[in-house]
Amino acid sequence: MFLKTLFSVVLVSMTMAAAAQEVGQSTSTPGPAPLGSTATITVIPGGQEDRRVPVKEKISSPEVPIRDYPMRPFSKAGVAVKISTMGAGFDVATPLTRTLNLRGSAMFFTFGHDFTTDGIPYNASLDFKGGAVNVDWFPFHGGFHVSPGVYFLKSDLGGTLLVPAGQTFTLNDVDYTSSGVDPIHGNGSLVFPHTVGPSLTVGWGNILPRSGKHWSVPFEIGAAYFGKPSVTLNLAGVACQGVNCSSVATDPDTQKNVKAEQNTLNDDLKALQTYPIVSIGVSYQF
């Protein structure tokens, strides 16, 4: 009798434990779903029959855009072809830091132009070769940049002049007539006092875009300083005032007027001591 009672108690205890374990499993709350998986949420209202309502939600990680990534010094190179007030040329650039580029430039310019001033016709020509080294600083991590640098200039600006016989011309507000025996002729030249000068430009566009793009359109504006240029005039021939004719090279009064005309031209060139720089081009990053 005692054994039968003990067996009944053990059986009832095991049955209750199994039932409690089943209830605990049905009321457990599922843990959070791993990132990138599909989660199922089960809703069990208390005190009512279980009603499972699946709710699916896609969890994904946000995309992080790639922009302004760092660059190791000299790890890349870019080339630009451009046109500027200093001629046609090209730039080559390489990064120094995230916000700095080192850039070298070469420019070539040849130009011819005929003009007349004070009745004297000039046939002028300009042969210009130059180069530059700049550091491009991008303070806002975009296309805007400030670029201090150094420009190198090698120029040959000169011209010839010929006043046709019988034509009137002016030197220092004094009128002359070119002689038919030996018409006025000569040459002139323009020289910058310095072949190396500091420069400062600002611009938009990066030859080495930090976004990883290959193409860009750089634009730049600023100035370089080479000092005040000077003009030299050399005249020959015979100039007449009425019936009085004399050689330009030997007559003191005429030579004085030639020097005064030369000084007037030099005063007009003061603005060129700060040479304007405007350029635009197309660049490619390798």
PDB file of C-alpha atoms in Angstrom:
ATOM      1  CA  MET A   1       0.000   0.000   0.000  1.00  0.00           C
ATOM      2  CA  PHE A   2       2.795   2.382   0.868  1.00  0.00           C
ATOM      3  CA  LEU A   3       4.633   1.644  -2.396  1.00  0.00           C
ATOM      4  CA  LYS A   4       1.495   2.212  -4.420  1.00  0.00           C
ATOM      5  CA  THR A   5       0.936   5.614  -2.785  1.00  0.00           C
ATOM      6  CA  LEU A   6       4.593   6.638  -3.317  1.00  0.00           C
ATOM      7  CA  PHE A   7       4.416   5.642  -6.990  1.00  0.00           C
ATOM      8  CA  SER A   8       1.259   7.758  -7.454  1.00  0.00           C
ATOM      9  CA  VAL A   9       2.924  10.857  -5.912  1.00  0.00           C
ATOM     10  CA  VAL A  10       6.018  10.543  -8.186  1.00  0.00           C
ATOM     11  CA  LEU A  11       3.824  10.112 -11.262  1.00  0.00           C
ATOM     12  CA  VAL A  12       1.756  13.221 -10.452  1.00  0.00           C
ATOM     13  CA  SER A  13       4.958  15.265  -9.820  1.00  0.00           C
ATOM     14  CA  MET A  14       6.477  14.287 -13.185  1.00  0.00           C
ATOM     15  CA  THR A  15       3.242  15.124 -14.988  1.00  0.00           C
ATOM     16  CA  MET A  16       3.083  18.612 -13.387  1.00  0.00           C
ATOM     17  CA  ALA A  17       6.756  19.296 -14.205  1.00  0.00           C
ATOM     18  CA  ALA A  18       6.254  18.368 -17.858  1.00  0.00           C
ATOM     19  CA  ALA A  19       3.198  20.611 -18.093  1.00  0.00           C
ATOM     20  CA  ALA A  20       5.053  23.545 -16.513  1.00  0.00           C
ATOM     21  CA  GLN A  21       7.936  23.133 -18.956  1.00  0.00           C
ATOM     22  CA  GLU A  22       5.537  23.137 -21.932  1.00  0.00           C
ATOM     23  CA  VAL A  23       3.822  26.314 -20.688  1.00  0.00           C
ATOM     24  CA  GLY A  24       7.220  28.033 -20.195  1.00  0.00           C
ATOM     25  CA  GLN A  25       8.281  27.247 -23.767  1.00  0.00           C
ATOM     26  CA  SER A  26       5.054  28.564 -25.270  1.00  0.00           C
ATOM     27  CA  THR A  27       5.272  31.871 -23.356  1.00  0.00           C
ATOM     28  CA  SER A  28       8.968  32.578 -24.032  1.00  0.00           C
ATOM     29  CA  THR A  29       9.855  35.727 -25.960  1.00  0.00           C
ATOM     30  CA  PRO A  30      12.051  35.242 -29.021  1.00  0.00           C
ATOM     31  CA  GLY A  31      15.389  37.118 -28.964  1.00  0.00           C
ATOM     32  CA  PRO A  32      16.369  39.788 -31.464  1.00  0.00           C
ATOM     33  CA  ALA A  33      17.019  38.667 -34.999  1.00  0.00           C
ATOM     34  CA  PRO A  34      20.567  38.981 -36.328  1.00  0.00           C
ATOM     35  CA  LEU A  35      21.397  41.959 -38.587  1.00  0.00           C
ATOM     36  CA  GLY A  36      20.340  41.413 -42.162  1.00  0.00           C
ATOM     37  CA  SER A  37      17.884  38.560 -41.379  1.00  0.00           C
ATOM     38  CA  THR A  38      14.064  38.365 -41.474  1.00  0.00           C
ATOM     39  CA  ALA A  39      12.474  38.486 -37.994  1.00  0.00           C
ATOM     40  CA  THR A  40       9.095  36.912 -37.042  1.00  0.00           C
ATOM     41  CA  ILE A  41       7.270  38.454 -34.059  1.00  0.00           C
ATOM     42  CA  THR A  42       4.667  36.273 -32.255  1.00  0.00           C
ATOM     43  CA  VAL A  43       1.830  38.016 -30.411  1.00  0.00           C
ATOM     44  CA  ILE A  44       0.171  36.016 -27.545  1.00  0.00           C
ATOM     45  CA  PRO A  45      -2.659  37.906 -25.773  1.00  0.00           C
ATOM     46  CA  GLY A  46      -2.925  36.843 -22.106  1.00  0.00           C
ATOM     47  CA  GLY A  47      -5.876  34.746 -21.013  1.00  0.00           C
ATOM     48  CA  GLN A  48      -7.016  33.916 -24.560  1.00  0.00           C
ATOM     49  CA  GLU A  49      -6.360  31.266 -27.100  1.00  0.00           C
ATOM     50  CA  ASP A  50      -2.923  31.710 -28.792  1.00  0.00           C
ATOM     51  CA  ARG A  51      -3.184  33.743 -31.942  1.00  0.00           C
ATOM     52  CA  ARG A  52       0.114  33.920 -33.892  1.00  0.00           C
ATOM     53  CA  VAL A  53       0.317  36.988 -36.116  1.00  0.00           C
ATOM     54  CA  PRO A  54       3.551  36.958 -38.184  1.00  0.00           C
ATOM     55  CA  VAL A  55       5.081  40.381 -38.771  1.00  0.00           C
ATOM     56  CA  LYS A  56       8.108  40.394 -41.077  1.00  0.00           C
ATOM     57  CA  GLU A  57      10.643  43.173 -41.013  1.00  0.00           C
ATOM     58  CA  LYS A  58      13.781  43.460 -43.113  1.00  0.00           C
ATOM     59  CA  ILE A  59      16.722  44.848 -41.161  1.00  0.00           C
ATOM     60  CA  SER A  60      19.604  46.132 -43.259  1.00  0.00           C
ATOM     61  CA  SER A  61      22.729  48.154 -42.574  1.00  0.00           C
ATOM     62  CA  PRO A  62      22.787  51.724 -44.006  1.00  0.00           C
ATOM     63  CA  GLU A  63      25.081  52.428 -46.946  1.00  0.00           C
ATOM     64  CA  VAL A  64      28.049  54.674 -46.145  1.00  0.00           C
ATOM     65  CA  PRO A  65      29.046  56.864 -49.125  1.00  0.00           C
ATOM     66  CA  ILE A  66      32.712  57.006 -50.024  1.00  0.00           C
ATOM     67  CA  ARG A  67      33.899  60.597 -50.114  1.00  0.00           C
ATOM     68  CA  ASP A  68      37.007  62.501 -49.143  1.00  0.00           C
ATOM     69  CA  TYR A  69      39.037  59.391 -48.463  1.00  0.00           C
ATOM     70  CA  PRO A  70      42.651  59.970 -47.365  1.00  0.00           C
ATOM     71  CA  MET A  71      45.531  59.811 -49.847  1.00  0.00           C
ATOM     72  CA  ARG A  72      49.115  58.826 -49.234  1.00  0.00           C
ATOM     73  CA  PRO A  73      51.741  61.312 -50.504  1.00  0.00           C
ATOM     74  CA  PHE A  74      52.602  60.794 -54.190  1.00  0.00           C
ATOM     75  CA  SER A  75      50.227  57.804 -54.399  1.00  0.00           C
ATOM     76  CA  LYS A  76      48.360  59.111 -57.466  1.00  0.00           C
ATOM     77  CA  ALA A  77      48.825  61.439 -60.429  1.00  0.00           C
ATOM     78  CA  GLY A  78      46.582  63.648 -62.539  1.00  0.00           C
ATOM     79  CA  VAL A  79      47.075  65.629 -65.736  1.00  0.00           C
ATOM     80  CA  ALA A  80      45.208  68.716 -66.971  1.00  0.00           C
ATOM     81  CA  VAL A  81      45.234  70.433 -70.366  1.00  0.00           C
ATOM     82  CA  LYS A  82      44.401  74.139 -70.092  1.00  0.00           C
ATOM     83  CA  ILE A  83      44.229  77.542 -71.764  1.00  0.00           C
ATOM     84  CA  SER A  84      45.192  80.668 -69.816  1.00  0.00           C
ATOM     85  CA  THR A  85      46.302  84.272 -70.107  1.00  0.00           C
ATOM     86  CA  MET A  86      49.847  82.880 -70.014  1.00  0.00           C
ATOM     87  CA  GLY A  87      49.233  80.634 -73.001  1.00  0.00           C
ATOM     88  CA  ALA A  88      48.246  77.044 -73.674  1.00  0.00           C
ATOM     89  CA  GLY A  89      49.799  74.368 -71.517  1.00  0.00           C
ATOM     90  CA  PHE A  90      49.338  71.506 -69.099  1.00  0.00           C
ATOM     91  CA  ASP A  91      49.449  70.712 -65.363  1.00  0.00           C
ATOM     92  CA  VAL A  92      50.668  67.601 -63.540  1.00  0.00           C
ATOM     93  CA  ALA A  93      49.530  67.064 -59.923  1.00  0.00           C
ATOM     94  CA  THR A  94      50.073  64.559 -57.109  1.00  0.00           C
ATOM     95  CA  PRO A  95      48.624  64.474 -53.555  1.00  0.00           C
ATOM     96  CA  LEU A  96      50.589  65.462 -50.452  1.00  0.00           C
ATOM     97  CA  THR A  97      47.854  65.049 -47.818  1.00  0.00           C
ATOM     98  CA  ARG A  98      44.068  64.814 -47.725  1.00  0.00           C
ATOM     99  CA  THR A  99      43.781  68.570 -48.383  1.00  0.00           C
ATOM    100  CA  LEU A 100      47.017  69.389 -50.270  1.00  0.00           C
ATOM    101  CA  ASN A 101      48.203  68.777 -53.846  1.00  0.00           C
ATOM    102  CA  LEU A 102      51.577  69.534 -55.393  1.00  0.00           C
ATOM    103  CA  ARG A 103      51.175  70.851 -58.958  1.00  0.00           C
ATOM    104  CA  GLY A 104      53.615  71.703 -61.718  1.00  0.00           C
ATOM    105  CA  SER A 105      52.704  73.666 -64.870  1.00  0.00           C
ATOM    106  CA  ALA A 106      54.146  74.526 -68.268  1.00  0.00           C
ATOM    107  CA  MET A 107      52.826  77.260 -70.611  1.00  0.00           C
ATOM    108  CA  PHE A 108      53.598  78.317 -74.180  1.00  0.00           C
ATOM    109  CA  PHE A 109      52.370  81.426 -75.942  1.00  0.00           C
ATOM    110  CA  THR A 110      53.188  82.994 -79.324  1.00  0.00           C
ATOM    111  CA  PHE A 111      51.302  86.054 -80.522  1.00  0.00           C
ATOM    112  CA  GLY A 112      51.629  88.654 -83.267  1.00  0.00           C
ATOM    113  CA  HIS A 113      49.745  91.928 -83.509  1.00  0.00           C
ATOM    114  CA  ASP A 114      49.885  95.109 -85.611  1.00  0.00           C
ATOM    115  CA  PHE A 115      48.895  98.397 -84.001  1.00  0.00           C
ATOM    116  CA  THR A 116      49.435 102.124 -84.396  1.00  0.00           C
ATOM    117  CA  THR A 117      50.061 104.680 -81.681  1.00  0.00           C
ATOM    118  CA  ASP A 118      50.776 108.402 -82.200  1.00  0.00           C
ATOM    119  CA  GLY A 119      50.869 107.755 -85.938  1.00  0.00           C
ATOM    120  CA  ILE A 120      53.668 105.158 -85.642  1.00  0.00           C
ATOM    121  CA  PRO A 121      52.689 101.703 -86.947  1.00  0.00           C
ATOM    122  CA  TYR A 122      54.171  98.773 -84.993  1.00  0.00           C
ATOM    123  CA  ASN A 123      54.417  95.122 -85.953  1.00  0.00           C
ATOM    124  CA  ALA A 124      54.753  93.423 -82.546  1.00  0.00           C
ATOM    125  CA  SER A 125      55.328  89.776 -81.661  1.00  0.00           C
ATOM    126  CA  LEU A 126      55.379  87.923 -78.338  1.00  0.00           C
ATOM    127  CA  ASP A 127      57.132  84.624 -77.722  1.00  0.00           C
ATOM    128  CA  PHE A 128      56.403  83.423 -74.218  1.00  0.00           C
ATOM    129  CA  LYS A 129      57.531  80.309 -72.339  1.00  0.00           C
ATOM    130  CA  GLY A 130      56.871  79.745 -68.673  1.00  0.00           C
ATOM    131  CA  GLY A 131      56.363  77.298 -65.867  1.00  0.00           C
ATOM    132  CA  ALA A 132      55.015  77.221 -62.330  1.00  0.00           C
ATOM    133  CA  VAL A 133      55.041  75.210 -59.117  1.00  0.00           C
ATOM    134  CA  ASN A 134      51.947  75.492 -56.902  1.00  0.00           C
ATOM    135  CA  VAL A 135      50.589  73.983 -53.717  1.00  0.00           C
ATOM    136  CA  ASP A 136      46.800  73.574 -53.948  1.00  0.00           C
ATOM    137  CA  TRP A 137      45.054  73.762 -50.564  1.00  0.00           C
ATOM    138  CA  PHE A 138      41.422  72.565 -50.314  1.00  0.00           C
ATOM    139  CA  PRO A 139      40.218  73.989 -46.965  1.00  0.00           C
ATOM    140  CA  PHE A 140      36.641  72.714 -47.270  1.00  0.00           C
ATOM    141  CA  HIS A 141      37.450  69.265 -48.686  1.00  0.00           C
ATOM    142  CA  GLY A 142      35.682  70.196 -51.928  1.00  0.00           C
ATOM    143  CA  GLY A 143      36.620  71.777 -55.238  1.00  0.00           C
ATOM    144  CA  PHE A 144      37.479  75.253 -53.913  1.00  0.00           C
ATOM    145  CA  HIS A 145      41.221  75.765 -53.490  1.00  0.00           C
ATOM    146  CA  VAL A 146      43.808  78.428 -52.667  1.00  0.00           C
ATOM    147  CA  SER A 147      47.119  78.056 -54.486  1.00  0.00           C
ATOM    148  CA  PRO A 148      50.299  79.946 -53.583  1.00  0.00           C
ATOM    149  CA  GLY A 149      53.172  79.303 -55.948  1.00  0.00           C
ATOM    150  CA  VAL A 150      56.146  80.461 -57.976  1.00  0.00           C
ATOM    151  CA  TYR A 151      56.097  81.291 -61.710  1.00  0.00           C
ATOM    152  CA  PHE A 152      59.061  81.143 -64.077  1.00  0.00           C
ATOM    153  CA  LEU A 153      59.017  83.452 -67.091  1.00  0.00           C
ATOM    154  CA  LYS A 154      61.015  83.555 -70.286  1.00  0.00           C
ATOM    155  CA  SER A 155      59.606  86.072 -72.740  1.00  0.00           C
ATOM    156  CA  ASP A 156      60.681  87.832 -75.899  1.00  0.00           C
ATOM    157  CA  LEU A 157      58.401  90.721 -76.717  1.00  0.00           C
ATOM    158  CA  GLY A 158      59.531  92.947 -79.508  1.00  0.00           C
ATOM    159  CA  GLY A 159      58.414  94.705 -82.621  1.00  0.00           C
ATOM    160  CA  THR A 160      59.467  96.621 -85.660  1.00  0.00           C
ATOM    161  CA  LEU A 161      58.136  99.917 -86.936  1.00  0.00           C
ATOM    162  CA  LEU A 162      58.137 101.722 -90.269  1.00  0.00           C
ATOM    163  CA  VAL A 163      56.522 105.108 -90.864  1.00  0.00           C
ATOM    164  CA  PRO A 164      55.755 105.445 -94.604  1.00  0.00           C
ATOM    165  CA  ALA A 165      57.260 108.452 -96.403  1.00  0.00           C
ATOM    166  CA  GLY A 166      55.133 111.595 -96.074  1.00  0.00           C
ATOM    167  CA  GLN A 167      53.117 110.245 -93.099  1.00  0.00           C
ATOM    168  CA  THR A 168      52.836 112.380 -89.983  1.00  0.00           C
ATOM    169  CA  PHE A 169      53.653 110.941 -86.545  1.00  0.00           C
ATOM    170  CA  THR A 170      54.011 112.331 -83.024  1.00  0.00           C
ATOM    171  CA  LEU A 171      56.805 112.123 -80.460  1.00  0.00           C
ATOM    172  CA  ASN A 172      56.165 113.764 -77.061  1.00  0.00           C
ATOM    173  CA  ASP A 173      53.285 115.830 -78.536  1.00  0.00           C
ATOM    174  CA  VAL A 174      55.565 117.165 -81.307  1.00  0.00           C
ATOM    175  CA  ASP A 175      54.485 116.464 -84.906  1.00  0.00           C
ATOM    176  CA  TYR A 176      56.963 115.139 -87.460  1.00  0.00           C
ATOM    177  CA  THR A 177      56.784 113.946 -91.061  1.00  0.00           C
ATOM    178  CA  SER A 178      58.623 110.883 -92.223  1.00  0.00           C
ATOM    179  CA  SER A 179      61.134 111.791 -94.941  1.00  0.00           C
ATOM    180  CA  GLY A 180      60.862 110.359 -98.424  1.00  0.00           C
ATOM    181  CA  VAL A 181      64.653 110.024 -98.599  1.00  0.00           C
ATOM    182  CA  ASP A 182      65.032 107.901 -95.422  1.00  0.00           C
ATOM    183  CA  PRO A 183      61.657 107.068 -93.832  1.00  0.00           C
ATOM    184  CA  ILE A 184      61.516 106.605 -90.071  1.00  0.00           C
ATOM    185  CA  HIS A 185      62.090 102.991 -89.035  1.00  0.00           C
ATOM    186  CA  GLY A 186      63.327 101.101 -85.991  1.00  0.00           C
ATOM    187  CA  ASN A 187      62.425  98.551 -83.370  1.00  0.00           C
ATOM    188  CA  GLY A 188      61.224  98.248 -79.811  1.00  0.00           C
ATOM    189  CA  SER A 189      61.399  95.652 -77.053  1.00  0.00           C
ATOM    190  CA  LEU A 190      59.677  94.959 -73.743  1.00  0.00           C
ATOM    191  CA  VAL A 191      61.514  93.320 -70.837  1.00  0.00           C
ATOM    192  CA  PHE A 192      60.304  92.182 -67.403  1.00  0.00           C
ATOM    193  CA  PRO A 193      62.828  92.882 -64.619  1.00  0.00           C
ATOM    194  CA  HIS A 194      62.327  89.466 -62.988  1.00  0.00           C
ATOM    195  CA  THR A 195      62.098  86.028 -64.568  1.00  0.00           C
ATOM    196  CA  VAL A 196      60.885  84.404 -61.315  1.00  0.00           C
ATOM    197  CA  GLY A 197      57.927  85.756 -59.374  1.00  0.00           C
ATOM    198  CA  PRO A 198      55.497  84.767 -56.605  1.00  0.00           C
ATOM    199  CA  SER A 199      51.874  84.020 -57.453  1.00  0.00           C
ATOM    200  CA  LEU A 200      48.561  83.518 -55.709  1.00  0.00           C
ATOM    201  CA  THR A 201      45.426  82.082 -57.289  1.00  0.00           C
ATOM    202  CA  VAL A 202      42.055  80.756 -56.174  1.00  0.00           C
ATOM    203  CA  GLY A 203      39.938  78.328 -58.109  1.00  0.00           C
ATOM    204  CA  TRP A 204      37.402  75.541 -58.325  1.00  0.00           C
ATOM    205  CA  GLY A 205      37.990  71.970 -59.401  1.00  0.00           C
ATOM    206  CA  ASN A 206      40.481  69.338 -58.282  1.00  0.00           C
ATOM    207  CA  ILE A 207      42.804  67.483 -60.652  1.00  0.00           C
ATOM    208  CA  LEU A 208      42.800  64.684 -58.032  1.00  0.00           C
ATOM    209  CA  PRO A 209      39.169  64.475 -56.782  1.00  0.00           C
ATOM    210  CA  ARG A 210      39.023  62.805 -53.346  1.00  0.00           C
ATOM    211  CA  SER A 211      35.677  61.293 -54.345  1.00  0.00           C
ATOM    212  CA  GLY A 212      37.522  58.928 -56.689  1.00  0.00           C
ATOM    213  CA  LYS A 213      36.199  60.475 -59.908  1.00  0.00           C
ATOM    214  CA  HIS A 214      38.553  60.605 -62.873  1.00  0.00           C
ATOM    215  CA  TRP A 215      37.437  63.734 -64.773  1.00  0.00           C
ATOM    216  CA  SER A 216      37.160  67.343 -63.595  1.00  0.00           C
ATOM    217  CA  VAL A 217      37.140  70.892 -65.016  1.00  0.00           C
ATOM    218  CA  PRO A 218      39.566  73.083 -63.025  1.00  0.00           C
ATOM    219  CA  PHE A 219      39.198  76.876 -63.164  1.00  0.00           C
ATOM    220  CA  GLU A 220      41.628  79.384 -61.667  1.00  0.00           C
ATOM    221  CA  ILE A 221      42.041  83.149 -61.291  1.00  0.00           C
ATOM    222  CA  GLY A 222      44.786  85.219 -59.680  1.00  0.00           C
ATOM    223  CA  ALA A 223      48.053  87.011 -60.451  1.00  0.00           C
ATOM    224  CA  ALA A 224      51.836  86.666 -60.570  1.00  0.00           C
ATOM    225  CA  TYR A 225      54.336  89.408 -59.832  1.00  0.00           C
ATOM    226  CA  PHE A 226      57.298  89.954 -62.205  1.00  0.00           C
ATOM    227  CA  GLY A 227      57.925  93.659 -61.590  1.00  0.00           C
ATOM    228  CA  LYS A 228      57.293  96.649 -63.814  1.00  0.00           C
ATOM    229  CA  PRO A 229      58.200  95.938 -67.479  1.00  0.00           C
ATOM    230  CA  SER A 230      60.156  98.476 -69.484  1.00  0.00           C
ATOM    231  CA  VAL A 231      60.048  99.437 -73.162  1.00  0.00           C
ATOM    232  CA  THR A 232      63.059 100.473 -75.207  1.00  0.00           C
ATOM    233  CA  LEU A 233      62.641 102.361 -78.524  1.00  0.00           C
ATOM    234  CA  ASN A 234      65.349 102.580 -81.180  1.00  0.00           C
ATOM    235  CA  LEU A 235      64.514 104.893 -84.095  1.00  0.00           C
ATOM    236  CA  ALA A 236      66.458 105.747 -87.231  1.00  0.00           C
ATOM    237  CA  GLY A 237      65.772 107.698 -90.430  1.00  0.00           C
ATOM    238  CA  VAL A 238      65.011 111.309 -91.159  1.00  0.00           C
ATOM    239  CA  ALA A 239      62.186 113.277 -89.553  1.00  0.00           C
ATOM    240  CA  CYS A 240      61.024 116.665 -90.845  1.00  0.00           C
ATOM    241  CA  GLN A 241      59.322 119.642 -89.239  1.00  0.00           C
ATOM    242  CA  GLY A 242      58.182 121.786 -92.130  1.00  0.00           C
ATOM    243  CA  VAL A 243      61.247 122.207 -94.367  1.00  0.00           C
ATOM    244  CA  ASN A 244      63.703 121.369 -91.592  1.00  0.00           C
ATOM    245  CA  CYS A 245      64.752 117.738 -91.690  1.00  0.00           C
ATOM    246  CA  SER A 246      67.242 115.959 -89.446  1.00  0.00           C
ATOM    247  CA  SER A 247      68.399 112.485 -88.518  1.00  0.00           C
ATOM    248  CA  VAL A 248      66.479 111.045 -85.572  1.00  0.00           C
ATOM    249  CA  ALA A 249      69.624 109.311 -84.298  1.00  0.00           C
ATOM    250  CA  THR A 250      71.769 112.497 -84.141  1.00  0.00           C
ATOM    251  CA  ASP A 251      69.417 115.428 -83.532  1.00  0.00           C
ATOM    252  CA  PRO A 252      69.354 116.193 -79.761  1.00  0.00           C
ATOM    253  CA  ASP A 253      65.835 117.630 -79.717  1.00  0.00           C
ATOM    254  CA  THR A 254      64.406 114.652 -81.594  1.00  0.00           C
ATOM    255  CA  GLN A 255      66.262 112.221 -79.305  1.00  0.00           C
ATOM    256  CA  LYS A 256      64.808 114.016 -76.273  1.00  0.00           C
ATOM    257  CA  ASN A 257      61.310 113.539 -77.689  1.00  0.00           C
ATOM    258  CA  VAL A 258      62.023 109.857 -78.408  1.00  0.00           C
ATOM    259  CA  LYS A 259      63.004 109.342 -74.740  1.00  0.00           C
ATOM    260  CA  ALA A 260      59.869 111.162 -73.571  1.00  0.00           C
ATOM    261  CA  GLU A 261      57.707 108.909 -75.794  1.00  0.00           C
ATOM    262  CA  GLN A 262      59.473 105.866 -74.367  1.00  0.00           C
ATOM    263  CA  ASN A 263      58.747 107.037 -70.807  1.00  0.00           C
ATOM    264  CA  THR A 264      55.067 107.521 -71.670  1.00  0.00           C
ATOM    265  CA  LEU A 265      54.845 103.940 -72.922  1.00  0.00           C
ATOM    266  CA  ASN A 266      56.526 102.671 -69.737  1.00  0.00           C
ATOM    267  CA  ASP A 267      54.026 104.550 -67.569  1.00  0.00           C
ATOM    268  CA  ASP A 268      51.197 102.863 -69.480  1.00  0.00           C
ATOM    269  CA  LEU A 269      52.708  99.437 -68.630  1.00  0.00           C
ATOM    270  CA  LYS A 270      52.701  99.862 -64.843  1.00  0.00           C
ATOM    271  CA  ALA A 271      49.623  97.691 -64.523  1.00  0.00           C
ATOM    272  CA  LEU A 272      51.486  94.736 -66.051  1.00  0.00           C
ATOM    273  CA  GLN A 273      53.889  94.408 -63.111  1.00  0.00           C
ATOM    274  CA  THR A 274      51.171  92.213 -61.568  1.00  0.00           C
ATOM    275  CA  TYR A 275      50.388  89.836 -64.400  1.00  0.00           C
ATOM    276  CA  PRO A 276      46.775  88.531 -64.402  1.00  0.00           C
ATOM    277  CA  ILE A 277      46.215  84.765 -64.466  1.00  0.00           C
ATOM    278  CA  VAL A 278      42.944  83.249 -65.676  1.00  0.00           C
ATOM    279  CA  SER A 279      42.832  79.623 -66.772  1.00  0.00           C
ATOM    280  CA  ILE A 280      40.397  76.793 -67.491  1.00  0.00           C
ATOM    281  CA  GLY A 281      41.049  73.221 -68.501  1.00  0.00           C
ATOM    282  CA  VAL A 282      40.068  69.558 -68.424  1.00  0.00           C
ATOM    283  CA  SER A 283      41.833  67.074 -66.152  1.00  0.00           C
ATOM    284  CA  TYR A 284      42.049  63.301 -65.691  1.00  0.00           C
ATOM    285  CA  GLN A 285      43.103  61.362 -62.595  1.00  0.00           C
ATOM    286  CA  PHE A 286      44.905  58.063 -63.156  1.00  0.00           C
TER     287      PHE A 286
END
